[in-house]
Short mmCIF file of C-alpha atoms and ligand atoms in Angstrom, two decimals:
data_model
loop_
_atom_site.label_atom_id
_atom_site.label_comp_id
_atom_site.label_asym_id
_atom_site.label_seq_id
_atom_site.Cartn_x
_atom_site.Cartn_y
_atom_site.Cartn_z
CA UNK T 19 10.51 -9.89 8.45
CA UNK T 20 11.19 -13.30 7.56
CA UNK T 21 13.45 -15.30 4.49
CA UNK T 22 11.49 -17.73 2.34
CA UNK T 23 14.93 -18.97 0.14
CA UNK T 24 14.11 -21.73 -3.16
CA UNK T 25 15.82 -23.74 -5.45
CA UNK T 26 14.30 -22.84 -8.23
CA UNK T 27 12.58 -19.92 -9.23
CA UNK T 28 9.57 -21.43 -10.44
CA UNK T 29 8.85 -22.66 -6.79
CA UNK T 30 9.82 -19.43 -5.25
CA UNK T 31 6.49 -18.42 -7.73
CA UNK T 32 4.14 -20.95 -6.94
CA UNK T 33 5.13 -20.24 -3.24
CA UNK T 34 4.45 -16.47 -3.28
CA UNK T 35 1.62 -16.65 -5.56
CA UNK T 36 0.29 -19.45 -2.69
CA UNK T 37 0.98 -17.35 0.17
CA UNK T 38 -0.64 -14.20 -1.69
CA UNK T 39 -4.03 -16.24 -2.76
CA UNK T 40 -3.95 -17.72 1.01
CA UNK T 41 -3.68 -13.86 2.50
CA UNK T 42 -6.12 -12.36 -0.55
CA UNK T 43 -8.66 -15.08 0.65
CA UNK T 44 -8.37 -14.90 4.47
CA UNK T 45 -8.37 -11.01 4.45
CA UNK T 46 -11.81 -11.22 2.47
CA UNK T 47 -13.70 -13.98 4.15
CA UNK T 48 -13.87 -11.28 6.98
CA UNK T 49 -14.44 -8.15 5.39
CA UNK T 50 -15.95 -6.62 2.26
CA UNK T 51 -13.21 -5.48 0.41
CA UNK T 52 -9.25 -6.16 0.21
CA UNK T 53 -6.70 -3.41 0.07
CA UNK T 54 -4.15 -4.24 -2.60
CA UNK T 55 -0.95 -2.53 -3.12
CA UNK T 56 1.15 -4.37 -6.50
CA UNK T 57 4.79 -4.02 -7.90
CA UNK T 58 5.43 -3.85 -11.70
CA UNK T 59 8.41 -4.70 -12.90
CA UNK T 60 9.73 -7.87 -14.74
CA UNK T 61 10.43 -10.10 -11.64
CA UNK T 62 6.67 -9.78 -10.85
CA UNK T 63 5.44 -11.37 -14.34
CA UNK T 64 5.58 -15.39 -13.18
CA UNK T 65 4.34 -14.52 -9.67
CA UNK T 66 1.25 -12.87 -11.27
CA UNK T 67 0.56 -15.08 -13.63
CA UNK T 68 0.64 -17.87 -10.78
CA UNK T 69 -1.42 -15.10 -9.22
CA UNK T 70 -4.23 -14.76 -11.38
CA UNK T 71 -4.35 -18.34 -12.25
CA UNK T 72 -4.93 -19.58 -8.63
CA UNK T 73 -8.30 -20.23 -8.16
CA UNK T 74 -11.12 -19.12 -4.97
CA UNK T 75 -10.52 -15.14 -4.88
CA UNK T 76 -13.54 -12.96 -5.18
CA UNK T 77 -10.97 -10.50 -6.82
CA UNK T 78 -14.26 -8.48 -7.64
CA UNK T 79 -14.05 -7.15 -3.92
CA UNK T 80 -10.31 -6.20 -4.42
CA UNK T 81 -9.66 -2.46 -4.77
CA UNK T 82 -5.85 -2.21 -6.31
CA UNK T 83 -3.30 0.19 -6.18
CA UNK T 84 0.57 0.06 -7.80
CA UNK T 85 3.53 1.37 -6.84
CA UNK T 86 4.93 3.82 -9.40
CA UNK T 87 4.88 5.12 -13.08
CA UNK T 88 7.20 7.28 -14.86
CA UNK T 89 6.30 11.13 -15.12
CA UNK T 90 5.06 11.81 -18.68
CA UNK T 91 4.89 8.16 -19.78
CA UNK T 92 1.79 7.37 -21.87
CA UNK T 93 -0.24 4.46 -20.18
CA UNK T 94 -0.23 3.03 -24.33
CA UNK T 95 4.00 2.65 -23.85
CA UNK T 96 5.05 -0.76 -23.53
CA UNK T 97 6.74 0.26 -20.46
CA UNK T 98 4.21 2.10 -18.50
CA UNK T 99 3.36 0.39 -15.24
CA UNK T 100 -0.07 1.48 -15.52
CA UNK T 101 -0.46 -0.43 -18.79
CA UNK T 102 1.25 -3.47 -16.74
CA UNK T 103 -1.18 -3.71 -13.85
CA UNK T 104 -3.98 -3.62 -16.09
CA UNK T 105 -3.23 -6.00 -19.12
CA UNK T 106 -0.81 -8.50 -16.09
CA UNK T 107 -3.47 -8.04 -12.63
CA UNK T 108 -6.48 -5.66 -13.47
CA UNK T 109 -7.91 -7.02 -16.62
CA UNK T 110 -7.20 -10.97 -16.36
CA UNK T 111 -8.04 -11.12 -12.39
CA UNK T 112 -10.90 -9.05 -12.94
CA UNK T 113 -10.45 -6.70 -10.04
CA UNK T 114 -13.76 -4.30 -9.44
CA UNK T 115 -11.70 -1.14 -8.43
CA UNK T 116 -8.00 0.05 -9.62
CA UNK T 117 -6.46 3.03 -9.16
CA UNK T 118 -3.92 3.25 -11.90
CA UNK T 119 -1.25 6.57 -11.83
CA UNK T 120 -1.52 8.88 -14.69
CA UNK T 121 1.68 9.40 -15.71
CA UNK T 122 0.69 12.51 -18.06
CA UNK T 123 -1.20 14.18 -15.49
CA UNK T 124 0.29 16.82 -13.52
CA UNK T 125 2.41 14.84 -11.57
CA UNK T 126 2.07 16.92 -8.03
CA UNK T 127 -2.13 16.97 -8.94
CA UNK T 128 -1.90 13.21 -9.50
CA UNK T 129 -0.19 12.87 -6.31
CA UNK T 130 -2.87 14.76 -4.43
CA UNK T 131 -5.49 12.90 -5.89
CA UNK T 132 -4.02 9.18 -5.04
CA UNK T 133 -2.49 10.70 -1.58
CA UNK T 134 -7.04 11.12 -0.94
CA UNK T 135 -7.87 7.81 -2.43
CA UNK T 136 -4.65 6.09 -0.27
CA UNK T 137 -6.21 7.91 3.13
CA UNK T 138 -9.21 6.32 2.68
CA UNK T 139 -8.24 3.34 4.58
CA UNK T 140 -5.60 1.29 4.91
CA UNK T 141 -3.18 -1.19 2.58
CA UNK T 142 -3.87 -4.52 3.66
CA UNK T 143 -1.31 -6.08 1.14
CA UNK T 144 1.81 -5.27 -0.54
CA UNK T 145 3.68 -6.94 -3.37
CA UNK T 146 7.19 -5.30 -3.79
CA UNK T 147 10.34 -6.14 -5.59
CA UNK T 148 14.03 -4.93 -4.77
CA UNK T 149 15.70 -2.48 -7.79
CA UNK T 150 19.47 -3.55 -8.61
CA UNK T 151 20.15 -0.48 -6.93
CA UNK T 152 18.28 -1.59 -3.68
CA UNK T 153 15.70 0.52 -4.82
CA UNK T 154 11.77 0.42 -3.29
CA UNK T 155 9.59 1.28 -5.76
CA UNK T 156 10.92 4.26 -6.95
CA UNK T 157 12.36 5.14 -3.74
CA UNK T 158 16.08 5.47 -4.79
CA UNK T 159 19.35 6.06 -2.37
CA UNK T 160 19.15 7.46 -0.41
CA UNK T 161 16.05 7.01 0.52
CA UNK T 162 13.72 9.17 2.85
CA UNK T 163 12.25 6.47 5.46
CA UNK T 164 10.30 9.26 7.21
CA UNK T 165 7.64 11.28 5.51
CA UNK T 166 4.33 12.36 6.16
CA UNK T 167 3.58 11.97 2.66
CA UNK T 168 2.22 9.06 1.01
CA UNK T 169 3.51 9.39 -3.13
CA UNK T 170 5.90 11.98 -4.16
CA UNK T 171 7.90 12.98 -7.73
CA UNK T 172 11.53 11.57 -7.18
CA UNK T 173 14.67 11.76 -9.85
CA UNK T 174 15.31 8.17 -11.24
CA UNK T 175 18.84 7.12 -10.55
CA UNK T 176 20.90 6.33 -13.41
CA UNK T 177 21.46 2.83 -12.14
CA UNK T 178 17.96 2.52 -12.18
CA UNK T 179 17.21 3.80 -15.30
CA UNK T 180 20.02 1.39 -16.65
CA UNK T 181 18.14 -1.00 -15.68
CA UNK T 182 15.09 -0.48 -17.39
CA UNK T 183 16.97 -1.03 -20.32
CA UNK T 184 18.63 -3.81 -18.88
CA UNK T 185 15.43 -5.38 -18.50
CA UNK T 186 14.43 -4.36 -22.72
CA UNK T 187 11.58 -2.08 -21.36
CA UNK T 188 13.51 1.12 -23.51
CA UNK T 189 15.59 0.77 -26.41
CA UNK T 190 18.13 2.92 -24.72
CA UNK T 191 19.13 5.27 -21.77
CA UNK T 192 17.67 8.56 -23.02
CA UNK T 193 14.55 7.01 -23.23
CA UNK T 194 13.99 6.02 -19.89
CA UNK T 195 11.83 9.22 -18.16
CA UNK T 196 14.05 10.90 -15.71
CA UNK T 197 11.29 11.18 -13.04
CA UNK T 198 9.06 9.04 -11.36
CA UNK T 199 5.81 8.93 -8.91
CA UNK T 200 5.86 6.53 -6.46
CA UNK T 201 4.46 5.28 -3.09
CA UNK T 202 6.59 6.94 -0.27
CA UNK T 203 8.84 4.04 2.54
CA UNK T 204 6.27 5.04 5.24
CA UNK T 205 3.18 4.26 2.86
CA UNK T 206 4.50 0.66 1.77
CA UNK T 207 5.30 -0.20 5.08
CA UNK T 208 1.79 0.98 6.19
CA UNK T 209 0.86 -2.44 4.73
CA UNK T 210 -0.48 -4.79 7.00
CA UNK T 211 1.37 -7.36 4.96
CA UNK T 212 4.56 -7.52 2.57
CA UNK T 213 4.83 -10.03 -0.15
CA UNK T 214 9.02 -9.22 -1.65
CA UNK T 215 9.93 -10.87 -4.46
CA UNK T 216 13.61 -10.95 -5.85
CA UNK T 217 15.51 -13.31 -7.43
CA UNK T 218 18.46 -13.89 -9.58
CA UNK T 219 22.28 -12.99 -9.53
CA UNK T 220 21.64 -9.07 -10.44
CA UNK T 221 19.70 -8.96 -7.07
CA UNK T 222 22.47 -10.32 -4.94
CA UNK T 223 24.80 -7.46 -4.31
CA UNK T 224 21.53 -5.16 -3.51
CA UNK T 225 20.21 -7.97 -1.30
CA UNK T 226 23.22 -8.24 0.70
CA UNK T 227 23.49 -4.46 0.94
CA UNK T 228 19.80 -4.38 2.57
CA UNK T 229 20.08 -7.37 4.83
CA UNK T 230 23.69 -7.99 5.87
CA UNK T 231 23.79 -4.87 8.13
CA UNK T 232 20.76 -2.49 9.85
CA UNK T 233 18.57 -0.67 7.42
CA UNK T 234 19.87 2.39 6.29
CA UNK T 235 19.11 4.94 3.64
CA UNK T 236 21.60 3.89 1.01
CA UNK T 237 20.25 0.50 0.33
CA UNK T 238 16.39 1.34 0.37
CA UNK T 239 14.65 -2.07 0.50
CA UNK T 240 16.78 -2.79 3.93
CA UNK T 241 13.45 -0.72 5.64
CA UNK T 242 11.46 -4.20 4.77
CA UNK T 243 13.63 -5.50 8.00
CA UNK T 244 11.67 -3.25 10.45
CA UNK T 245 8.02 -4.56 8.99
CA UNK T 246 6.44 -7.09 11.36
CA UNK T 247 4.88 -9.06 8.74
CA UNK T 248 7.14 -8.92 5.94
CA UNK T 249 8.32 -11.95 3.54
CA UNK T 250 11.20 -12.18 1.59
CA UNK T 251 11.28 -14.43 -0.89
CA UNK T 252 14.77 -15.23 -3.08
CA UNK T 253 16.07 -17.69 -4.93
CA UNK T 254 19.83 -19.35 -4.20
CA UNK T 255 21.39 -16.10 -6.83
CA UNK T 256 19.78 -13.35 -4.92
CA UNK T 257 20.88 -15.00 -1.29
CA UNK T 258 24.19 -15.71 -2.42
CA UNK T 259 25.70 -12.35 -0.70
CA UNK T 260 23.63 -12.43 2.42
CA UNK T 261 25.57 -14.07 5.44
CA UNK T 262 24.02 -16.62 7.50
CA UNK T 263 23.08 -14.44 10.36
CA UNK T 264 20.67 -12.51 8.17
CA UNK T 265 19.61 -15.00 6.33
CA UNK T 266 17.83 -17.30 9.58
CA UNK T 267 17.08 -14.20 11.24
CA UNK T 268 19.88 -15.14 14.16
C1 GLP Y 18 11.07 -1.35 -10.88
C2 GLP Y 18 9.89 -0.69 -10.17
C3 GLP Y 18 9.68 -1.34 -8.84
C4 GLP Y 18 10.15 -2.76 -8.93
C5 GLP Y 18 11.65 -2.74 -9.00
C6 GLP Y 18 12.29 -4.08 -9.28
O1 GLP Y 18 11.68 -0.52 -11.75
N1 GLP Y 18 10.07 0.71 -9.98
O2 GLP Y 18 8.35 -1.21 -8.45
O3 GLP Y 18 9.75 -3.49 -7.83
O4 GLP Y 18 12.05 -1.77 -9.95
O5 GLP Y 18 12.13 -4.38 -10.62
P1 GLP Y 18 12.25 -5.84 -11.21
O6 GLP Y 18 11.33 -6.64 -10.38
O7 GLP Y 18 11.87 -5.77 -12.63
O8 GLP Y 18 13.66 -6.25 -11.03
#
């Protein structure tokens, strides 16, 4: 795992959404098709739009997968992350294969059918962000970092859900779902890549909870230290906590 740290956030953007086109178009000028694994979520919206906008990837040849939607959210709710990977990555890249969650379907059914379609072959990239709870994906504290499974139904932690609202994607706590689906630890990290993105001064305390110290189950994103290919990048607000030593790797 490495730091990528920016003064502004609009560079830390047009750096990951560099790095991202850069991986995106060396992965497929060697094979047929790309592996993509994408976070929703607010911090994700600049990054993708500097995404989508960069131009020279055959997205066609880009099967996608996403990281989590809320049990018995309809894909037509403003804050479904289905409805967010295809109106903010599907639709505008023009990616030829998605596999969006369902949260309405039988949630242990849905995760059976996208545990098959995950087994398939593997993640080449991930995009992930870090909760304000240290939270990845949906995987809240503490966290399970070993599982043979690849999605499972979790209970949302209030902090979580909290921020949801936070963030003005529900009007107010009791209508944030209380479960989720998401991608298990051991599946994101299956990535052959990790793309994090997290900025600003809500992120810092989580931040310094997953990198100050050795990953452990209470601060979920601190996993990201064990990947051998994983970036982090963070603006001056989200770093602010993290002491030196973690932050140059020393
Ligand atoms: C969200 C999603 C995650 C996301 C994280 C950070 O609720 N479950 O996939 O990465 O929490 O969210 P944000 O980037 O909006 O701060």
């Amino acid at each position: 795992m490495q730091f990528r740290q920016f003064r502004t956030v609009d560079d830390l953007h047009r750096a990951a959404a560099a790095q991202a086109a850069a991986s995106l178009a060396a992965r497929l000028s060697t094979r047929a098709t790309v592996r993509l694994l994408a976070a929703t979520g607010s911090s994700q919206i600049p990054f993708l739009e500097a995404l989508v906008a960069t131009p020279g990837i055959d997205w066609s040849r880009v099967e996608l997968f996403h990281l989590d939607e809320y049990v018995g959210l309809a894909d037509s709710h403003p804050a479904s992350f289905a409805r967010f990977i295809r109106e903010r990555l599907a639709e505008p890249a023009g990616i030829g294969h998605v596999h969006l969650i369902n949260g309405c379907a039988d949630p242990e059914a849905e995760v059976a059918r996208l545990e098959r379609e995950l087994a398939r072959a593997p993640i080449d990239l991930a995009f992930v962000g870090i909760g304000e709870n240290g939270h990845l994906a949906f995987n809240e504290p503490p966290a399970q970092f070993e599982t043979n499974r690849r999605l499972t139904v979790v209970d949302l932690d209030e902090v979580s859900r909290r921020q949801q609202v936070g963030e003005g994607w529900f009007t107010t706590l009791d209508d944030v779902p209380k479960r989720a689906i998401t991608l298990t630890i051991p599946a994101i990290l299956s990535a052959g890549e990790i793309l994090c993105i997290v900025y600003g001064a809500r992120k810092a305390r989580a931040v310094a909870a997953c990198f100050n110290g050795p990953p452990h189950a209470m601060a979920p994103a601190s996993i990201l230290a064990t990947h051998p290919c994983a970036t982090i990048f963070l603006d001056a607000e989200a770093a602010s906590g993290l002491r030196l030593s973690a932050a140059t790797g020393t």
